[in-house]
CSV table of C-alpha atoms and ligand atoms in Angstrom, one decimal:
chain,number,residue,atom,x,y,z
A,1,MET,CA,20.6,-11.3,26.7
A,2,ALA,CA,19.9,-8.2,24.8
A,3,VAL,CA,17.5,-8.3,21.8
A,4,GLN,CA,19.4,-7.9,18.6
A,5,LEU,CA,18.1,-5.1,16.4
A,6,TYR,CA,19.4,-3.9,13.0
A,7,TYR,CA,19.3,-0.4,11.6
A,8,PRO,CA,20.1,0.7,8.0
A,9,ASP,CA,23.0,3.1,7.6
A,10,GLN,CA,22.2,6.2,5.6
A,11,ILE,CA,18.4,6.2,6.2
A,12,GLU,CA,18.9,9.4,8.2
A,13,ASN,CA,20.2,11.0,5.0
A,14,VAL,CA,17.0,10.5,3.0
A,15,TRP,CA,15.5,13.9,2.9
A,16,HIS,CA,12.2,15.3,1.5
A,17,GLN,CA,11.5,18.8,0.3
A,18,SER,CA,8.6,21.0,1.3
A,19,GLN,CA,6.9,23.2,-1.3
A,20,THR,CA,8.8,26.1,0.1
A,21,GLY,CA,12.1,24.3,-0.5
A,22,GLU,CA,13.1,23.4,3.0
A,23,SER,CA,14.5,19.9,3.6
A,24,TYR,CA,13.0,17.7,6.2
A,25,ARG,CA,12.5,14.0,6.8
A,26,LEU,CA,9.2,12.4,6.0
A,27,ASP,CA,7.6,10.8,9.0
A,28,ILE,CA,8.3,7.3,7.8
A,29,VAL,CA,12.0,8.1,7.8
A,30,GLU,CA,12.1,10.4,10.9
A,31,LYS,CA,10.4,7.8,13.1
A,32,LEU,CA,13.1,5.3,12.3
A,33,VAL,CA,15.8,7.8,13.3
A,34,ARG,CA,13.9,8.6,16.6
A,35,LEU,CA,13.2,5.0,17.3
A,36,LYS,CA,16.9,4.2,17.0
A,37,ASP,CA,17.7,7.0,19.4
A,38,THR,CA,15.1,5.9,21.9
A,39,LEU,CA,16.0,2.2,21.8
A,40,SER,CA,19.7,2.7,21.8
A,41,SER,CA,19.6,4.2,25.3
A,42,ASP,CA,17.8,1.0,26.6
A,43,GLN,CA,20.1,-1.8,27.6
A,44,LYS,CA,17.5,-4.4,26.6
A,45,PHE,CA,18.5,-3.8,23.0
A,46,GLN,CA,21.7,-4.2,21.1
A,47,ILE,CA,21.6,-2.3,17.8
A,48,THR,CA,23.8,-3.1,14.8
A,49,THR,CA,24.0,-0.6,12.0
A,50,VAL,CA,24.1,-2.3,8.7
A,51,THR,CA,26.3,-0.7,6.1
A,52,ASP,CA,27.7,-1.1,2.6
A,53,THR,CA,25.1,-3.6,1.2
A,54,PRO,CA,25.6,-4.2,-2.5
A,55,ILE,CA,22.6,-2.9,-4.4
A,56,GLU,CA,22.4,-6.3,-6.2
A,57,VAL,CA,20.4,-7.7,-3.2
A,58,LEU,CA,17.5,-5.7,-4.6
A,59,ARG,CA,17.5,-8.0,-7.7
A,60,LEU,CA,16.1,-10.8,-5.6
A,61,VAL,CA,12.7,-9.3,-6.4
A,62,HIS,CA,13.1,-6.1,-8.4
A,63,THR,CA,13.6,-5.9,-12.2
A,64,PRO,CA,17.1,-5.0,-13.5
A,65,GLU,CA,15.6,-1.7,-15.0
A,66,TYR,CA,14.2,-0.6,-11.7
A,67,VAL,CA,17.3,-1.5,-9.7
A,68,GLU,CA,19.4,0.5,-12.3
A,69,ALA,CA,17.1,3.5,-11.9
A,70,LEU,CA,17.5,3.3,-8.2
A,71,ARG,CA,21.2,3.0,-8.4
A,72,THR,CA,21.8,5.9,-10.8
A,73,GLY,CA,18.8,8.2,-10.3
A,74,GLN,CA,18.4,8.2,-14.1
A,75,SER,CA,14.9,7.5,-15.4
A,76,PRO,CA,13.5,9.9,-12.7
A,77,GLU,CA,10.0,8.5,-13.1
A,78,LEU,CA,11.1,5.1,-11.9
A,79,ALA,CA,13.7,6.4,-9.5
A,80,ASN,CA,11.1,8.6,-7.7
A,81,SER,CA,8.2,6.1,-8.2
A,82,SER,CA,7.8,5.4,-4.5
A,83,GLY,CA,7.2,9.0,-3.6
A,84,LEU,CA,10.5,9.3,-1.8
A,85,LEU,CA,12.8,11.7,-3.8
A,86,TRP,CA,15.7,10.0,-5.4
A,87,GLN,CA,19.1,11.1,-3.9
A,88,PRO,CA,22.4,9.3,-3.6
A,89,ALA,CA,21.6,8.0,-0.1
A,90,LEU,CA,18.3,6.5,-1.2
A,91,PRO,CA,19.5,3.2,-2.8
A,92,ILE,CA,22.2,2.8,-0.2
A,93,ALA,CA,19.8,3.2,2.7
A,94,TYR,CA,17.2,0.8,1.2
A,95,ALA,CA,19.7,-1.9,0.2
A,96,ASN,CA,20.9,-1.7,3.8
A,97,SER,CA,17.3,-1.9,5.0
A,98,ALA,CA,16.8,-5.1,3.0
A,99,GLN,CA,20.0,-6.5,4.5
A,100,CYS,CA,18.7,-5.6,8.0
A,101,LEU,CA,15.8,-8.0,7.5
A,102,MET,CA,18.0,-10.8,6.2
A,103,GLN,CA,20.4,-10.4,9.1
A,104,ALA,CA,17.6,-10.2,11.6
A,105,ALA,CA,16.1,-13.4,10.2
A,106,SER,CA,19.4,-15.2,10.6
A,107,THR,CA,19.6,-14.1,14.2
A,108,ALA,CA,16.0,-15.0,14.9
A,109,LEU,CA,16.6,-18.5,13.5
A,110,GLN,CA,19.4,-18.9,16.0
A,111,VAL,CA,18.0,-17.2,19.1
A,112,GLY,CA,14.3,-17.1,18.5
A,113,SER,CA,13.7,-13.4,17.9
A,114,ALA,CA,15.2,-10.2,16.5
A,115,GLY,CA,14.0,-6.9,15.1
A,116,VAL,CA,14.8,-4.2,12.5
A,117,ILE,CA,14.4,-0.5,12.9
A,118,SER,CA,13.6,-0.5,9.3
A,119,SER,CA,10.6,-0.7,7.0
A,120,GLY,CA,8.9,-3.7,5.3
A,121,GLY,CA,8.2,-2.1,2.0
A,122,HIS,CA,5.0,-4.0,1.3
A,123,HIS,CA,3.8,-1.7,-1.5
A,124,ALA,CA,6.8,-2.0,-3.8
A,125,VAL,CA,6.3,-4.3,-6.8
A,126,PRO,CA,9.1,-5.7,-9.0
A,127,GLY,CA,9.2,-2.9,-11.5
A,128,ARG,CA,8.6,0.2,-9.3
A,129,GLY,CA,8.0,1.6,-5.8
A,130,PHE,CA,4.7,2.7,-4.4
A,131,GLY,CA,3.4,4.3,-1.2
A,132,PHE,CA,6.8,5.6,0.0
A,133,ASN,CA,8.2,2.1,-0.3
A,134,PRO,CA,11.1,2.1,-2.8
A,135,VAL,CA,11.9,-1.6,-2.2
A,136,ASN,CA,10.1,-4.6,-0.8
A,137,GLU,CA,12.3,-5.6,2.0
A,138,LEU,CA,9.8,-8.3,3.2
A,139,ALA,CA,9.8,-10.1,-0.1
A,140,ILE,CA,13.6,-9.8,-0.5
A,141,ALA,CA,14.1,-11.4,2.9
A,142,ALA,CA,11.6,-14.1,2.1
A,143,LYS,CA,13.3,-15.0,-1.2
A,144,HIS,CA,16.7,-14.8,0.4
A,145,LEU,CA,15.7,-17.2,3.2
A,146,LEU,CA,14.3,-19.7,0.7
A,147,ASN,CA,17.1,-19.4,-1.9
A,148,THR,CA,19.8,-19.9,0.7
A,149,GLN,CA,17.8,-22.8,2.2
A,150,LYS,CA,17.9,-21.2,5.6
A,151,VAL,CA,14.3,-22.3,5.8
A,152,SER,CA,12.0,-24.5,3.7
A,153,LYS,CA,8.9,-22.4,4.5
A,154,LEU,CA,8.1,-19.2,6.3
A,155,ALA,CA,5.3,-16.8,7.0
A,156,ILE,CA,4.8,-13.1,6.5
A,157,PHE,CA,2.3,-11.7,9.0
A,158,ASP,CA,1.3,-8.2,7.8
A,159,LEU,CA,-0.7,-6.2,10.3
A,160,ASP,CA,-0.1,-2.9,8.7
A,161,ILE,CA,-3.6,-1.3,7.9
A,162,HIS,CA,-2.8,-0.9,4.2
A,163,TYR,CA,-3.3,-3.5,1.5
A,164,ALA,CA,0.1,-5.2,0.9
A,165,ASN,CA,-0.2,-5.1,-2.9
A,166,GLY,CA,3.6,-5.5,-3.5
A,167,THR,CA,4.3,-8.5,-1.3
A,168,ASN,CA,1.0,-10.2,-2.3
A,169,THR,CA,2.0,-9.8,-6.0
A,170,ILE,CA,5.6,-10.8,-5.7
A,171,LEU,CA,4.9,-13.9,-3.5
A,172,HIS,CA,1.6,-14.8,-5.1
A,173,ASP,CA,2.7,-18.1,-6.6
A,174,GLU,CA,5.1,-19.0,-3.9
A,175,PRO,CA,3.6,-22.0,-1.9
A,176,ARG,CA,6.5,-21.9,0.6
A,177,VAL,CA,5.4,-18.6,2.0
A,178,LEU,CA,2.2,-18.2,4.0
A,179,ASN,CA,1.3,-14.6,3.5
A,180,ILE,CA,-1.4,-13.2,5.7
A,181,ASP,CA,-2.4,-9.6,5.2
A,182,ILE,CA,-5.0,-8.1,7.5
A,183,TRP,CA,-6.0,-4.8,6.0
A,184,ASN,CA,-8.5,-2.0,5.7
A,185,LYS,CA,-7.2,0.7,3.4
A,186,THR,CA,-6.1,0.7,-0.2
A,187,LEU,CA,-5.5,3.0,-3.1
A,188,PRO,CA,-6.6,2.5,-6.8
A,189,GLN,CA,-3.1,2.2,-8.0
A,190,TRP,CA,-2.4,-0.8,-5.8
A,191,GLN,CA,-3.4,-3.7,-8.0
A,192,PRO,CA,-5.2,-6.3,-6.0
A,193,VAL,CA,-4.5,-10.0,-6.5
A,194,GLU,CA,-6.6,-13.2,-5.8
A,195,ASP,CA,-6.2,-15.3,-2.6
A,196,THR,CA,-4.4,-18.6,-3.0
A,197,ASN,CA,-3.8,-21.5,-0.6
A,198,THR,CA,-0.9,-19.5,0.9
A,199,LEU,CA,-2.1,-16.0,0.4
A,200,LYS,CA,-4.8,-14.9,2.8
A,201,GLN,CA,-6.0,-11.3,2.3
A,202,VAL,CA,-8.4,-10.4,5.1
A,203,PHE,CA,-10.4,-7.2,4.9
A,204,ILE,CA,-11.5,-5.9,8.3
A,205,ASP,CA,-13.7,-2.9,9.0
A,206,SER,CA,-14.2,-2.7,12.8
A,207,MET,CA,-12.5,-3.5,16.1
A,208,ASP,CA,-14.8,-6.5,16.6
A,209,SER,CA,-14.0,-8.2,13.4
A,210,TYR,CA,-10.3,-7.4,13.9
A,211,TRP,CA,-9.8,-9.6,16.9
A,212,ALA,CA,-11.8,-12.5,15.5
A,213,LYS,CA,-9.8,-12.4,12.2
A,214,LEU,CA,-6.5,-12.1,14.1
A,215,ASP,CA,-7.3,-15.3,16.0
A,216,GLU,CA,-8.3,-17.1,12.8
A,217,ALA,CA,-5.0,-16.0,11.2
A,218,LEU,CA,-3.0,-17.3,14.2
A,219,LYS,CA,-4.6,-20.7,13.7
A,220,GLN,CA,-3.7,-20.7,10.0
A,221,LEU,CA,-0.1,-19.9,11.1
A,222,ILE,CA,0.0,-22.9,13.4
A,223,ASP,CA,-1.4,-25.2,10.6
A,224,PHE,CA,1.2,-24.0,8.1
A,225,GLU,CA,4.1,-24.6,10.5
A,226,PRO,CA,6.4,-21.9,9.3
A,227,GLU,CA,10.1,-22.0,10.3
A,228,ILE,CA,10.1,-18.2,10.9
A,229,ILE,CA,7.6,-15.4,10.9
A,230,LEU,CA,8.4,-12.0,9.4
A,231,TYR,CA,6.0,-9.8,11.4
A,232,HIS,CA,5.2,-6.4,9.7
A,233,SER,CA,3.8,-4.5,12.6
A,234,GLY,CA,1.9,-1.4,11.5
A,235,MET,CA,0.9,1.2,13.9
A,236,ASP,CA,-1.5,2.7,11.3
A,237,VAL,CA,-4.3,0.7,12.9
A,238,PHE,CA,-4.2,3.4,15.6
A,239,GLU,CA,-7.5,5.3,15.6
A,240,ASN,CA,-5.8,8.7,15.1
A,241,ASP,CA,-3.4,7.7,12.4
A,242,ARG,CA,-3.1,10.2,9.5
A,243,THR,CA,-3.7,7.6,6.8
A,244,GLY,CA,-5.3,4.6,8.5
A,245,GLY,CA,-7.0,4.0,11.7
A,246,ILE,CA,-9.7,1.8,13.0
A,247,PHE,CA,-12.2,3.4,15.3
A,248,GLY,CA,-11.5,2.3,18.8
A,249,PHE,CA,-8.0,1.1,18.2
A,250,LYS,CA,-6.3,2.8,21.1
A,251,GLU,CA,-2.8,2.5,22.6
A,252,SER,CA,-3.9,-0.2,25.0
A,253,LYS,CA,-5.3,-2.3,22.1
A,254,ILE,CA,-2.0,-2.0,20.3
A,255,LYS,CA,-0.2,-3.3,23.3
A,256,GLU,CA,-2.6,-6.2,23.5
A,257,ARG,CA,-2.1,-7.0,19.8
A,258,GLU,CA,1.7,-7.0,20.1
A,259,GLU,CA,1.7,-9.2,23.2
A,260,LYS,CA,-0.7,-11.6,21.5
A,261,VAL,CA,1.6,-12.0,18.4
A,262,PHE,CA,4.8,-12.3,20.4
A,263,ASP,CA,3.2,-14.7,23.0
A,264,PHE,CA,2.1,-16.8,20.0
A,265,SER,CA,5.6,-17.0,18.7
A,266,LYS,CA,7.0,-18.0,22.0
A,267,LYS,CA,4.3,-20.5,22.9
A,268,ASN,CA,4.6,-22.2,19.5
A,269,LYS,CA,8.4,-21.8,19.4
A,270,ILE,CA,8.4,-20.1,16.0
A,271,PRO,CA,11.2,-17.6,15.5
A,272,ILE,CA,10.0,-14.1,14.8
A,273,VAL,CA,11.4,-10.9,13.3
A,274,LEU,CA,9.8,-7.6,14.1
A,275,VAL,CA,9.6,-5.2,11.2
A,276,VAL,CA,8.5,-1.6,11.5
A,277,GLY,CA,5.3,-1.1,9.5
A,278,GLY,CA,3.3,2.0,8.7
A,279,GLY,CA,2.2,4.6,11.1
A,280,TYR,CA,1.9,8.2,10.1
A,281,ALA,CA,2.0,11.6,11.8
A,282,HIS,CA,1.4,15.2,11.0
A,283,HIS,CA,4.5,16.6,12.5
A,284,GLU,CA,4.3,20.1,11.1
A,285,THR,CA,0.7,20.9,12.1
A,286,PRO,CA,-0.4,18.5,14.8
A,287,THR,CA,-4.0,18.8,15.7
A,288,SER,CA,-6.0,17.0,18.4
A,289,THR,CA,-7.1,14.3,15.9
A,290,GLU,CA,-3.7,13.7,14.4
A,291,ILE,CA,-1.2,11.6,16.0
A,292,SER,CA,2.1,13.4,16.6
A,293,LEU,CA,5.4,12.0,15.7
A,294,GLN,CA,6.3,11.6,19.3
A,295,GLN,CA,3.1,9.5,19.9
A,296,LEU,CA,3.9,7.5,16.8
A,297,VAL,CA,7.4,6.6,18.1
A,298,LYS,CA,5.9,5.7,21.4
A,299,LEU,CA,3.5,3.3,19.7
A,300,HIS,CA,6.3,1.6,17.8
A,301,THR,CA,8.3,1.4,21.0
A,302,ILE,CA,5.5,-0.7,22.4
A,303,SER,CA,6.2,-3.3,19.7
A,304,PHE,CA,9.9,-3.4,20.6
A,305,GLU,CA,9.2,-3.6,24.4
A,306,SER,CA,6.9,-6.5,23.7
A,307,LEU,CA,9.5,-8.2,21.6
A,308,ALA,CA,12.0,-7.8,24.5
A,309,SER,CA,9.6,-9.4,26.9
A,310,LEU,CA,9.8,-12.6,24.8
A,311,GLN,CA,13.3,-13.1,26.2
A,312,SER,CA,12.4,-12.6,29.8
B,1,ZN,ZN1,0.4,1.2,6.2
C-alpha cells in the first residue's frame, strides 16, 4: 500500500521579494514544491492536495486578532510577523497546511503512518508568527486530536535543530501532550519556557550527546504511551545547513536518525506522522559550505523513504 502524504494547496503561490524586486520562493517554500514533485513520481507515495480549509482552524491555537490579520493582511506588522510576506495566498496555504497535519494524523491512526509535505510551524505563538512560521501546525493538530477525542494523549517529537518556542509555549500546560524538543539553536526573540512533566527541552551541542539524548527521549516516549507521534523532522541538524548544523552530522547520520525514529514507531506500534521541519539552503549563491537546495530536498527525501520502509 502506498504511503499517504498530504500537500497544502496554494503553498507554491507564496512568494518572497528580493531587494532588487524580483519574486522568488524562500527555501522553506521552494523545498516543499520540489519535494512534492520528487515524491509524486514515486509509486510508493500517494499525495493528496488539501484545499479550501476554512481559516477558522487557525483559532485552535491563535488569537482572534492574529487570525484576522492573517485573513485580511491588515495590521501589516502582525500579518508579516513570521517573516513571510503577507499576500492573499498566505492564509489559504497555511490553513491548508494545518489541515494537512490533521488529515495525516487521522490516516496514521488508521494505518499506522502518514506524512505531510508541509511545515510544522514550531516558532509561531498564539499572537504572532516567528521564524518564517506564520502558524503553528503542530500545536493546531495536537489540539484538534485532543478536542475531537481522536486520542487521549499524544507526543510531539521535535528534532528540528531550533528551539521550539511556539509549540513549547502553546502546549506548556497540556499534560496530555508529551513534547520533546531536542535543540541547539535559538534567537533572543524566541521566549524560552520552563520544562514540565510533559515538556522536555533538551539542549545538545555535539554529535556524541545527540545520540545519547535521542535514546533517552525514545525511552520517555515509551513511558508516556502516546497514541500517536507527530514527528517534526528537521534537516537543519545537517552540518552544512545555513542556519543550524551540528559538526559531524552528515547525510549518513540523518539516514540513521530517521530509521531509528521510524523503527521505534513500528516496534512499539505507535502511529506516526512525518512533518517537514527546518532545513535551509543558499540557493542563489551556493558555496562549498552551504547546502544547496537540491541537497536539501535530497535530505528530506531520506525521511520520506524511511517512512515508506515502515510499510514494507
Ligand atoms: Zn529549524
